[in-house]
Tab-separated table of C-alpha atoms and ligand atoms in Angstrom:
chain	number	residue	atom	x	y	z
A	16	MET	CA	130.443	-66.337	73.246
A	17	VAL	CA	127.544	-63.923	73.496
A	18	THR	CA	124.494	-64.180	75.763
A	19	VAL	CA	121.064	-63.036	74.664
A	20	SER	CA	118.810	-62.313	77.645
A	21	CYS	CA	115.175	-61.321	77.502
A	22	ILE	CA	113.849	-60.377	80.928
A	23	LYS	CA	110.296	-59.072	81.178
A	24	ALA	CA	107.743	-57.853	83.655
A	25	ASP	CA	104.387	-56.142	83.912
A	26	ILE	CA	105.104	-53.055	86.000
A	27	GLY	CA	101.930	-51.135	85.192
A	28	GLY	CA	99.301	-50.815	82.467
A	29	LEU	CA	97.778	-47.979	80.423
A	30	VAL	CA	94.776	-48.177	80.673
A	31	GLY	CA	93.971	-51.065	82.961
A	32	HIS	CA	95.968	-54.026	81.641
A	33	THR	CA	95.854	-52.847	78.011
A	34	SER	CA	99.196	-51.325	77.102
A	35	SER	CA	102.426	-49.699	78.297
A	36	HIS	CA	103.137	-46.005	78.865
A	37	PRO	CA	105.790	-44.608	76.492
A	38	ASP	CA	107.611	-42.901	79.393
A	39	ILE	CA	108.071	-46.266	81.115
A	40	LEU	CA	109.569	-47.754	77.967
A	41	ASP	CA	111.826	-44.694	77.581
A	42	LEU	CA	112.958	-45.115	81.168
A	43	GLY	CA	113.835	-48.734	80.365
A	44	ARG	CA	115.808	-47.608	77.319
A	45	GLU	CA	117.737	-44.994	79.313
A	46	GLU	CA	118.666	-47.474	82.048
A	47	LEU	CA	119.904	-50.070	79.581
A	48	GLU	CA	121.804	-47.453	77.542
A	49	LEU	CA	123.650	-46.440	80.727
A	50	ALA	CA	124.499	-50.098	81.343
A	51	LYS	CA	125.805	-50.277	77.780
A	52	GLN	CA	127.994	-47.219	78.344
A	53	ARG	CA	129.524	-48.720	81.465
A	54	GLY	CA	130.272	-51.943	79.576
A	55	LEU	CA	127.795	-54.344	81.198
A	56	LEU	CA	125.761	-54.770	78.023
A	57	ILE	CA	126.889	-55.059	74.417
A	58	ASP	CA	123.517	-53.968	73.118
A	59	CYS	CA	119.884	-53.640	74.121
A	60	HIS	CA	116.377	-53.179	72.803
A	61	VAL	CA	113.354	-52.338	74.940
A	62	SER	CA	109.884	-53.197	73.703
A	63	HIS	CA	106.464	-54.207	74.942
A	64	CYS	CA	103.477	-56.385	74.299
A	65	GLY	CA	100.372	-55.080	76.046
A	66	ASP	CA	101.197	-54.148	79.625
A	67	ASP	CA	104.453	-56.125	79.708
A	68	MET	CA	107.882	-54.557	79.207
A	69	PHE	CA	110.566	-56.703	77.602
A	70	LEU	CA	114.278	-55.954	78.092
A	71	ILE	CA	116.212	-57.596	75.265
A	72	MET	CA	119.915	-57.515	76.154
A	73	THR	CA	123.150	-58.904	74.782
A	74	HIS	CA	126.317	-59.262	76.873
A	75	ASP	CA	129.282	-61.530	77.542
A	76	ARG	CA	128.477	-62.388	81.172
A	77	GLY	CA	126.696	-65.703	80.532
A	78	GLU	CA	123.281	-66.875	81.700
A	79	ASN	CA	122.013	-66.161	85.230
A	80	ASN	CA	124.489	-63.327	85.667
A	81	THR	CA	123.802	-61.423	88.870
A	82	GLU	CA	124.725	-58.016	87.449
A	83	VAL	CA	122.521	-58.419	84.379
A	84	HIS	CA	119.633	-59.701	86.466
A	85	LYS	CA	120.107	-56.856	88.938
A	86	LEU	CA	120.066	-54.352	86.078
A	87	ALA	CA	116.705	-55.776	84.965
A	88	TRP	CA	115.330	-55.801	88.515
A	89	ASP	CA	116.487	-52.227	89.229
A	90	THR	CA	115.013	-51.076	85.906
A	91	PHE	CA	111.669	-52.639	86.817
A	92	ILE	CA	111.817	-51.025	90.288
A	93	LYS	CA	112.515	-47.587	88.781
A	94	GLY	CA	109.803	-48.170	86.194
A	95	THR	CA	107.400	-49.087	88.988
A	96	GLU	CA	108.160	-45.811	90.793
A	97	LEU	CA	107.261	-43.911	87.640
A	98	ALA	CA	104.207	-46.129	87.092
A	99	LYS	CA	103.060	-45.267	90.611
A	100	LYS	CA	103.471	-41.554	89.929
A	101	LEU	CA	101.404	-41.894	86.766
A	102	LYS	CA	99.005	-44.094	88.742
A	103	LEU	CA	99.196	-46.734	86.020
A	104	TYR	CA	97.192	-49.849	86.663
A	105	GLY	CA	98.835	-52.623	88.663
A	106	ALA	CA	102.094	-50.705	89.166
A	107	GLY	CA	104.785	-53.223	90.053
A	108	GLN	CA	102.382	-56.104	89.384
A	109	ASP	CA	105.045	-58.715	88.644
A	110	LEU	CA	107.609	-57.702	91.261
A	111	LEU	CA	106.780	-60.316	93.857
A	112	ALA	CA	110.029	-60.378	95.838
A	113	ASP	CA	110.663	-57.733	98.513
A	114	ALA	CA	114.231	-57.297	97.358
A	115	PHE	CA	116.643	-58.610	94.747
A	116	SER	CA	118.517	-61.665	95.937
A	117	GLY	CA	121.040	-62.418	93.211
A	118	ASN	CA	118.799	-63.863	90.497
A	119	ILE	CA	115.582	-62.698	88.876
A	120	LYS	CA	114.188	-66.264	88.944
A	121	GLY	CA	111.486	-66.734	91.526
A	122	ALA	CA	111.164	-62.957	92.005
A	123	GLY	CA	108.290	-62.524	89.541
A	124	PRO	CA	109.715	-61.320	86.198
A	125	GLY	CA	110.050	-63.892	83.410
A	126	SER	CA	113.346	-64.661	81.714
A	127	ALA	CA	114.713	-66.493	78.700
A	128	GLU	CA	118.463	-66.540	78.163
A	129	MET	CA	120.877	-68.333	75.878
A	130	GLU	CA	124.655	-68.221	75.655
A	131	ILE	CA	125.706	-68.890	72.085
A	132	ASP	CA	128.692	-69.058	69.825
A	133	GLU	CA	127.582	-66.406	67.323
A	134	ARG	CA	127.613	-67.776	63.770
A	135	PRO	CA	128.809	-65.798	60.705
A	136	SER	CA	125.139	-64.902	60.331
A	137	GLU	CA	122.930	-65.232	63.395
A	138	PRO	CA	119.219	-64.537	62.808
A	139	ILE	CA	117.100	-64.706	65.965
A	140	VAL	CA	113.430	-64.076	66.677
A	141	VAL	CA	112.334	-62.767	70.073
A	142	PHE	CA	108.692	-63.486	70.893
A	143	MET	CA	106.756	-61.344	73.369
A	144	ALA	CA	103.289	-62.340	74.566
A	145	ASP	CA	100.549	-60.766	76.648
A	146	LYS	CA	97.328	-62.130	78.196
A	147	THR	CA	98.593	-65.674	78.087
A	148	SER	CA	100.794	-67.904	80.142
A	149	ALA	CA	104.038	-69.863	80.427
A	150	GLY	CA	103.554	-73.060	78.420
A	151	ALA	CA	101.758	-71.247	75.595
A	152	PHE	CA	104.775	-71.934	73.367
A	153	ASN	CA	104.636	-75.723	73.781
A	154	LEU	CA	102.504	-76.360	70.717
A	155	PRO	CA	104.295	-73.842	68.452
A	156	LEU	CA	107.708	-75.168	69.558
A	157	TYR	CA	106.588	-78.704	68.794
A	158	LYS	CA	105.518	-77.625	65.314
A	159	MET	CA	108.756	-75.688	64.700
A	160	PHE	CA	111.162	-78.392	65.815
A	161	ALA	CA	109.281	-81.690	65.431
A	162	ASP	CA	106.587	-81.379	62.764
A	163	PRO	CA	107.712	-81.750	59.138
A	164	PHE	CA	104.346	-80.416	57.956
A	165	ASN	CA	105.397	-77.104	59.490
A	166	THR	CA	109.151	-77.334	58.986
A	167	PRO	CA	110.175	-79.007	55.732
A	168	GLY	CA	113.776	-78.458	56.831
A	169	LEU	CA	113.366	-81.460	59.154
A	170	VAL	CA	113.020	-83.583	55.999
A	171	ILE	CA	115.063	-81.777	53.351
A	172	GLY	CA	117.510	-79.788	55.470
A	173	GLU	CA	120.475	-82.025	56.236
A	174	PRO	CA	121.562	-80.206	59.464
A	175	LEU	CA	118.047	-80.554	60.942
A	176	HIS	CA	117.506	-84.155	59.907
A	177	GLY	CA	118.946	-85.620	63.150
A	178	GLY	CA	116.131	-84.016	65.121
A	179	PHE	CA	115.886	-81.854	68.208
A	180	ALA	CA	115.994	-82.448	71.970
A	181	PHE	CA	113.321	-80.834	74.135
A	182	GLU	CA	114.047	-79.874	77.738
A	183	ILE	CA	110.697	-79.919	79.530
A	184	GLN	CA	110.023	-78.506	82.987
A	185	ASP	CA	107.317	-79.738	85.315
A	186	VAL	CA	106.619	-76.290	86.771
A	187	LYS	CA	104.659	-77.648	89.732
A	188	GLU	CA	107.143	-80.331	90.816
A	189	HIS	CA	110.264	-78.363	89.815
A	190	ALA	CA	111.513	-81.348	87.840
A	191	GLN	CA	112.868	-81.536	84.314
A	192	ILE	CA	113.267	-84.138	81.601
A	193	THR	CA	114.846	-84.103	78.143
A	194	LEU	CA	113.070	-85.996	75.369
A	195	ASN	CA	114.184	-86.463	71.780
A	196	ALA	CA	112.275	-85.819	68.588
A	197	PRO	CA	111.421	-87.608	66.415
A	198	ASP	CA	112.038	-90.898	68.293
A	199	GLU	CA	110.210	-90.002	71.505
A	200	ILE	CA	107.455	-87.684	70.281
A	201	TYR	CA	104.662	-89.892	71.601
A	202	ASP	CA	106.187	-89.818	75.102
A	203	MET	CA	106.877	-86.118	74.819
A	204	LEU	CA	103.324	-85.245	73.792
A	205	VAL	CA	101.983	-86.917	76.942
A	206	PHE	CA	103.662	-84.142	78.912
A	207	ILE	CA	103.768	-81.041	76.713
A	208	GLY	CA	100.092	-81.533	75.856
A	209	SER	CA	99.432	-80.191	79.395
A	210	PRO	CA	101.147	-76.808	79.090
A	211	GLN	CA	99.850	-75.498	82.413
A	212	ARG	CA	102.026	-78.126	84.074
A	213	ASP	CA	104.801	-79.076	81.664
A	214	ALA	CA	106.467	-76.273	79.745
A	215	ILE	CA	109.225	-76.554	77.156
A	216	LYS	CA	112.181	-74.589	78.522
A	217	ARG	CA	114.840	-75.215	75.888
A	218	VAL	CA	115.361	-76.950	72.555
A	219	PHE	CA	118.692	-78.226	71.197
A	220	ASN	CA	119.918	-79.501	67.842
A	221	ARG	CA	120.757	-83.130	68.682
A	222	GLU	CA	123.715	-83.363	66.310
A	223	SER	CA	125.431	-80.020	66.769
A	224	LYS	CA	124.307	-79.849	70.455
A	225	GLU	CA	123.648	-76.131	69.954
A	226	ILE	CA	120.817	-74.406	71.763
A	227	ALA	CA	118.000	-73.555	69.349
A	228	ALA	CA	115.316	-71.978	71.550
A	229	CYS	CA	114.631	-70.888	75.092
A	230	SER	CA	111.379	-69.733	76.690
A	231	SER	CA	110.361	-68.272	80.045
A	232	THR	CA	108.566	-70.794	82.241
A	233	ASP	CA	108.197	-68.668	85.372
A	234	LYS	CA	104.729	-69.118	86.902
A	235	LEU	CA	103.537	-66.123	88.915
A	236	SER	CA	100.706	-67.952	90.661
A	237	LEU	CA	103.080	-70.673	91.866
A	238	ILE	CA	105.474	-68.038	93.213
A	239	ALA	CA	102.775	-65.943	94.869
A	240	GLY	CA	100.417	-68.818	95.794
A	241	ARG	CA	97.504	-66.858	94.356
A	242	TYR	CA	96.460	-65.069	91.176
A	243	VAL	CA	98.483	-61.904	90.610
A	244	GLY	CA	98.193	-61.526	86.822
A	245	LYS	CA	99.464	-63.922	84.206
A	246	ASP	CA	103.042	-64.855	83.478
A	247	ASP	CA	102.958	-63.471	79.929
A	248	PRO	CA	105.904	-65.339	78.434
A	249	THR	CA	108.851	-64.597	76.169
A	250	MET	CA	110.910	-66.846	73.905
A	251	ILE	CA	114.123	-66.559	71.871
A	252	VAL	CA	114.571	-68.764	68.779
A	253	ARG	CA	117.668	-69.085	66.554
A	254	CYS	CA	117.027	-69.499	62.834
A	255	GLN	CA	118.589	-70.824	59.614
A	256	GLY	CA	121.579	-73.153	59.261
A	257	ASN	CA	121.245	-75.876	61.920
A	258	PHE	CA	117.838	-74.473	62.902
A	259	PRO	CA	114.498	-73.919	61.169
A	260	ALA	CA	114.359	-71.038	58.668
A	261	VAL	CA	112.854	-67.747	59.864
A	262	GLY	CA	109.654	-68.549	57.951
A	263	GLU	CA	109.476	-71.988	59.576
A	264	VAL	CA	109.868	-70.398	63.010
A	265	ILE	CA	106.898	-68.074	62.586
A	266	GLU	CA	104.725	-70.460	60.545
A	267	PRO	CA	103.206	-72.195	63.643
A	268	PHE	CA	101.424	-68.934	64.427
A	269	THR	CA	99.244	-69.137	61.316
A	270	THR	CA	96.766	-70.952	63.569
A	271	ALA	CA	95.159	-69.068	66.465
A	272	TRP	CA	95.938	-71.689	69.108
A	273	THR	CA	93.829	-71.789	72.246
A	274	VAL	CA	95.826	-70.555	75.220
A	275	GLU	CA	95.210	-69.705	78.867
A	276	GLY	CA	94.930	-66.079	79.890
A	277	TRP	CA	92.701	-63.315	78.515
A	278	MET	CA	90.258	-61.662	80.971
A	279	ARG	CA	91.485	-61.911	84.577
A	280	GLY	CA	93.939	-64.560	83.411
A	281	SER	CA	91.083	-67.011	83.841
A	282	HIS	CA	89.918	-67.802	80.331
A	283	HIS	CA	90.861	-69.768	77.265
A	284	GLY	CA	91.264	-67.602	74.193
A	285	PRO	CA	92.917	-67.566	70.759
A	286	LEU	CA	96.546	-66.430	70.470
A	287	MET	CA	96.615	-63.603	67.918
A	288	PRO	CA	99.946	-62.760	66.251
A	289	VAL	CA	100.149	-58.992	65.707
A	290	ALA	CA	102.433	-56.174	64.630
A	291	LEU	CA	103.814	-54.086	67.468
A	292	ALA	CA	101.332	-51.329	66.581
A	293	ASP	CA	98.501	-53.717	67.484
A	294	ALA	CA	100.058	-55.080	70.669
A	295	HIS	CA	97.472	-53.560	72.993
A	296	PRO	CA	94.874	-56.204	73.870
A	297	SER	CA	91.618	-54.388	74.605
A	298	ARG	CA	88.631	-56.581	73.704
A	299	PHE	CA	87.721	-58.413	76.933
A	300	ASP	CA	91.341	-57.553	77.856
A	301	GLY	CA	92.496	-59.534	74.841
A	302	PRO	CA	92.410	-61.651	72.838
A	303	PRO	CA	95.894	-62.858	73.858
A	304	ARG	CA	98.610	-61.216	71.741
A	305	LEU	CA	101.965	-62.251	70.365
A	306	VAL	CA	104.651	-60.030	68.831
A	307	ALA	CA	107.766	-61.387	67.067
A	308	LEU	CA	110.840	-59.189	66.655
A	309	GLY	CA	113.525	-60.477	64.291
A	310	PHE	CA	117.190	-59.451	64.749
A	311	GLN	CA	120.497	-60.274	63.131
A	312	LEU	CA	123.284	-60.438	65.687
A	313	ALA	CA	126.549	-58.783	64.652
A	314	ASP	CA	129.258	-59.292	67.302
A	315	GLY	CA	126.521	-59.133	69.903
A	316	LYS	CA	124.883	-56.048	68.409
A	317	LEU	CA	121.148	-56.328	67.798
A	318	ILE	CA	120.633	-55.362	64.160
A	319	GLY	CA	116.953	-54.684	63.546
A	320	PRO	CA	114.288	-55.413	64.547
A	321	THR	CA	111.942	-56.517	61.806
A	322	ASP	CA	108.363	-56.667	63.071
A	323	MET	CA	107.672	-60.200	61.800
A	324	PHE	CA	103.879	-60.352	62.137
A	325	ASP	CA	103.495	-56.967	60.413
A	326	ASP	CA	102.658	-58.946	57.304
A	327	PRO	CA	99.343	-59.445	55.449
A	328	GLY	CA	100.304	-63.141	55.424
A	329	PHE	CA	99.042	-63.191	59.022
A	330	ASP	CA	95.745	-61.400	58.311
A	331	ARG	CA	93.868	-64.672	58.008
A	332	VAL	CA	94.985	-65.980	61.413
A	333	ARG	CA	93.920	-62.679	62.941
A	334	ASP	CA	90.464	-63.172	61.407
A	335	GLU	CA	90.464	-66.728	62.712
A	336	ALA	CA	91.371	-65.443	66.190
A	337	ASN	CA	88.437	-63.002	66.092
A	338	LEU	CA	86.054	-65.777	65.047
A	339	ILE	CA	87.257	-68.031	67.853
A	340	ALA	CA	87.043	-65.105	70.261
A	341	ASP	CA	83.373	-64.541	69.311
A	342	TYR	CA	82.575	-68.217	69.722
A	343	LEU	CA	84.337	-68.682	73.057
A	344	ARG	CA	82.909	-65.446	74.501
A	345	LYS	CA	79.393	-66.828	74.042
A	346	HIS	CA	80.160	-69.374	76.772
A	347	GLY	CA	80.384	-66.548	79.323
A	348	PRO	CA	81.294	-68.020	82.710
A	349	PHE	CA	81.157	-71.605	81.466
A	350	GLU	CA	84.027	-73.899	80.686
A	351	PRO	CA	85.805	-74.362	78.365
A	352	HIS	CA	85.945	-70.550	78.016
A	353	ARG	CA	86.566	-70.209	81.729
A	354	LEU	CA	89.568	-72.198	82.901
A	355	PRO	CA	89.041	-75.564	84.619
A	356	LEU	CA	88.609	-75.586	88.395
A	357	GLU	CA	92.180	-76.595	89.119
A	358	GLU	CA	93.469	-73.422	87.453
A	359	MET	CA	90.768	-71.261	89.082
A	360	GLU	CA	92.232	-72.113	92.477
A	361	TYR	CA	94.615	-69.236	91.962
A	362	THR	CA	91.852	-66.680	91.434
A	363	THR	CA	89.255	-65.313	93.851
A	364	MET	CA	87.276	-68.525	93.266
A	365	PRO	CA	88.348	-70.121	96.607
A	366	LEU	CA	87.028	-67.051	98.492
A	367	VAL	CA	83.582	-67.381	96.908
A	368	ALA	CA	83.599	-71.117	97.536
A	369	LYS	CA	84.509	-70.510	101.199
A	370	LYS	CA	81.574	-68.125	101.628
A	371	MET	CA	79.205	-70.856	100.416
A	372	ASN	CA	80.796	-73.576	102.520
A	373	GLN	CA	78.054	-73.671	105.178
A	374	ARG	CA	75.295	-73.861	102.557
A	375	TRP	CA	76.425	-77.168	101.135
A	376	LYS	CA	74.735	-80.266	102.614
A	377	ALA	CA	75.588	-83.881	102.097
A	378	ILE	CA	73.399	-85.710	99.600
A	379	THR	CA	71.622	-88.436	101.600
A	380	ASP	CA	69.251	-91.230	100.538
A	381	ASP	CA	66.862	-90.718	103.525
A	382	ALA	CA	65.899	-87.084	103.077
A	383	GLY	CA	62.283	-87.796	104.195
A	384	PRO	CA	58.948	-88.478	102.499
A	385	GLN	CA	58.750	-85.045	100.886
A	386	SER	CA	61.808	-85.835	98.775
A	387	ILE	CA	60.558	-87.339	95.553
A	388	MET	CA	64.044	-87.464	94.150
A	389	SER	CA	65.308	-89.740	96.893
A	390	ALA	CA	62.244	-92.033	96.996
A	391	PRO	CA	62.469	-95.471	95.405
A	392	ILE	CA	61.056	-95.482	91.871
A	393	ALA	CA	58.193	-97.875	92.786
A	394	GLU	CA	56.855	-95.512	95.485
A	395	VAL	CA	56.825	-92.543	93.158
A	396	GLU	CA	54.673	-94.456	90.735
B	407	13P	P1	116.277	-66.541	48.962
B	407	13P	O1	116.494	-67.285	47.663
B	407	13P	O2	115.320	-65.368	48.818
B	407	13P	O3	117.570	-66.185	49.661
B	407	13P	O4	115.508	-67.571	49.985
B	407	13P	C1	116.115	-68.767	50.364
B	407	13P	C2	115.311	-69.551	51.325
B	407	13P	O5	115.768	-70.584	51.747
B	407	13P	C3	113.969	-69.112	51.765
B	407	13P	O6	113.411	-70.013	52.690
B	408	13P	P1	97.994	-59.191	82.844
B	408	13P	O1	98.457	-60.527	83.372
B	408	13P	O2	98.486	-58.928	81.455
B	408	13P	O3	98.356	-58.094	83.797
B	408	13P	O4	96.421	-59.231	82.739
B	408	13P	C1	95.713	-59.437	83.898
B	408	13P	C2	94.243	-59.325	83.742
B	408	13P	O5	93.574	-59.447	84.747
B	408	13P	C3	93.625	-59.129	82.432
B	408	13P	O6	92.237	-59.070	82.521
B	409	MG	MG1	98.732	-56.188	84.070
B	410	MG	MG1	100.427	-58.660	80.819
């Protein structure tokens, strides 16, 4: 068995929240290489999307392994020290815990991990997002694993024909449910259609019982109780054989889906799939970006990556994203560009509201003769 772990955090941006400093990424690489030399990791790859650093690691320690999680935490701490020296923006932004306590979960960084029985050929795609939020993969995962218009393999691929099981987490109530596609898609859509609350954590092939996909569902605002930057998510998806083909896995991103995030983490914007070279969201701190790195596993070694969205086939969706960005930006501070009130509770919104508290008066029907609005219609006439 081999475990693929992707643990990520924003530990500082260059400039502002735009991108990552090469020295920080090099530091990440050096730390993981040392861990490889001392036998903790089989292999590793360090990358970034915007201001988030992603540690892609393979090992034989299983999921939720303390040593692997500690390696990630310590790497982020060291990276933060360097980020502070370089005075990068928001140094240590995602490190919410005071100290490591055995598991990275609940400490700020996001994680997606899967322990698998490596097949004779094991293609995987690791997704890395910035300026969006946990739950952003709900719609794409639904298309990948439940929509035959996206994935013909569900119809003509015998090993996929039995459907997939979706493990969904209610991130506010800390509850989870598993629902089956295709039989229960109407029930499932009730929940996953609200990605800010219900996020798909894992997907399984119902017949082979194998894990097919895993995403990070860690919500920074729920950990911190206030807005501290967005929980830019990651996701690992297995391809081919009992799973969708590589092309079926990336096909959902040919539409620039509306996601939460963008400026101050408080706006809806289009998710733009990009090559790594374009993974530095700048316009209005966005639009939200997604990078997909494809690997072949070989006895746990990460062969690759192939930069999957570095393909003219995705030019059109990038144009679409820019069009949607223009349109949504025109709304300025109005919904639906700005997030609904419930989500704004984690921003500075409550502080402004508090300042205005005394100015609000109850609407009464007897405001006096000078109030035309409250007078009966007959009297006004
Ligand atoms: P090749 O014939 O190029 O191997 O492609 C097979 C396939 O299934 C593509 O989706
Ligand atoms: P990040 O969550 O990527 O740090 O972005 C925060 C932000 O405020 C962007 O405007
Ligand atoms: Mg940031
Ligand atoms: Mg970020």
